[in-house]
Amino acid sequence: CASGYRVFSANSTAACTELAKKITERLGVELGKSVVFQASNRETRVDVKESVRGQTIFIIQTIPRDVNTAIMELLVMAYALKTSCAKNIIGVIPYFPYSKQCKMRKRGSIVCKLLASMLAKAGLTHIITMDLHQKEVQGFFSFPVDNLRASPFLLQYIQEEIPDYRNAIIVAKSPSAAKRAQSYAERLRLGLAVMHGEAQCAESDMADGRHSPPCVRNPTGHPGLELPLMMAKEKPPITVVGDVGGRIAIIVDDIIDDVEDFVAAAEILKERGAYKIYIMATHGLLSADAPRLIEESAIDEVSGPGLAC
């Protein structure tokens, strides 16, 4: 290739193939020739069908439902290109998997850091992604990371596609999302509302560590010395800080996957007087029964650039 670079698709799913074709058409180059397949024993195999020696290679990889297979496809292809003497190997990964597992939970692990190390070991020298769950995730990598933003497209969509958007209010469905929501509100010159608390009897109560350490006095083995009693953290029922009455509520987030939180938030916003509810998210994973739950909920529309990926 006279241009010194090639573009490869790391799997044959419709979303990945379509994205790779659009990129190569825009660049005016041909898609690299390779075969990625699952052997009869479910092992991932990659055959690169052309020379890549001394070239810069871009690997396009979207993340379908089978996340772990997609990761192995990316790792095996990167290693195949590395051993074929590619000069640079750049992964184009719109949604970076395991990005939510970027903090320690009880006796768990920071899986995002593990994945970053695996990608580097496989031969990747750079990745291009979009709206990482936490910007600090970039610190896990030993090579450069381009974390692109979807906000310009979402802001344009709000202004052009939502009628009477001037009567809208930007909503953060949790305090942790308030910074992102505030950025949207400031650029659109709109008000901001923040939701706090959670639905009662949530299954995550035990998993998120709020009951650790246990609420008992533990003997330390030293006479006269006791650990202080630790109280379990509790969150109040969902409340809304801000007036949404008679407004269009626009919930902004980076990922919409399990939608129970969004559905519960929409119900509260409806009760508080919001007459239309939009959800704007970069990555629409929509796992399990998410589409059905959205259809049956108070949510009017879900939009975002990554919802087709």
Coordinates of N, CA and C in Angstrom, one line a residue, residues 105-106 198 202-212 232:
R105 N -13.7 -3.1 43.9 CA -14.9 -3.4 44.7 C -14.6 -4.6 45.6
K106 N -14.6 -4.3 46.9 CA -14.4 -5.4 47.9 C -13.2 -6.2 47.5
E198 N -31.7 5.9 45.3 CA -31.9 4.7 44.5 C -33.2 4.1 44.8
A202 N -32.6 -2.6 46.2 CA -31.8 -2.8 45.0 C -30.8 -4.0 45.2
E203 N -30.6 -4.8 44.1 CA -29.8 -6.0 44.3 C -28.3 -5.6 44.5
S204 N -28.0 -4.4 44.1 CA -26.6 -4.0 44.2 C -26.2 -3.6 45.7
D205 N -27.1 -3.6 46.6 CA -26.8 -3.2 48.0 C -25.6 -4.0 48.5
M206 N -25.6 -5.3 48.4 CA -24.5 -6.1 48.9 C -23.3 -6.0 48.1
A207 N -23.5 -5.9 46.7 CA -22.3 -6.0 45.8 C -21.4 -4.8 45.8
D208 N -21.9 -3.6 46.2 CA -21.1 -2.4 46.0 C -20.3 -2.1 47.2
G209 N -20.3 -3.0 48.3 CA -19.4 -2.8 49.4 C -19.9 -1.9 50.5
R210 N -21.2 -1.5 50.5 CA -21.6 -0.5 51.5 C -21.8 -1.3 52.9
H211 N -21.9 -2.6 52.8 CA -22.0 -3.4 54.1 C -20.7 -3.9 54.5
S212 N -19.6 -3.5 53.9 CA -18.2 -4.0 54.3 C -17.4 -2.8 54.8
A232 N -23.3 0.6 58.3 CA -23.5 0.4 56.8 C -24.0 1.7 56.2

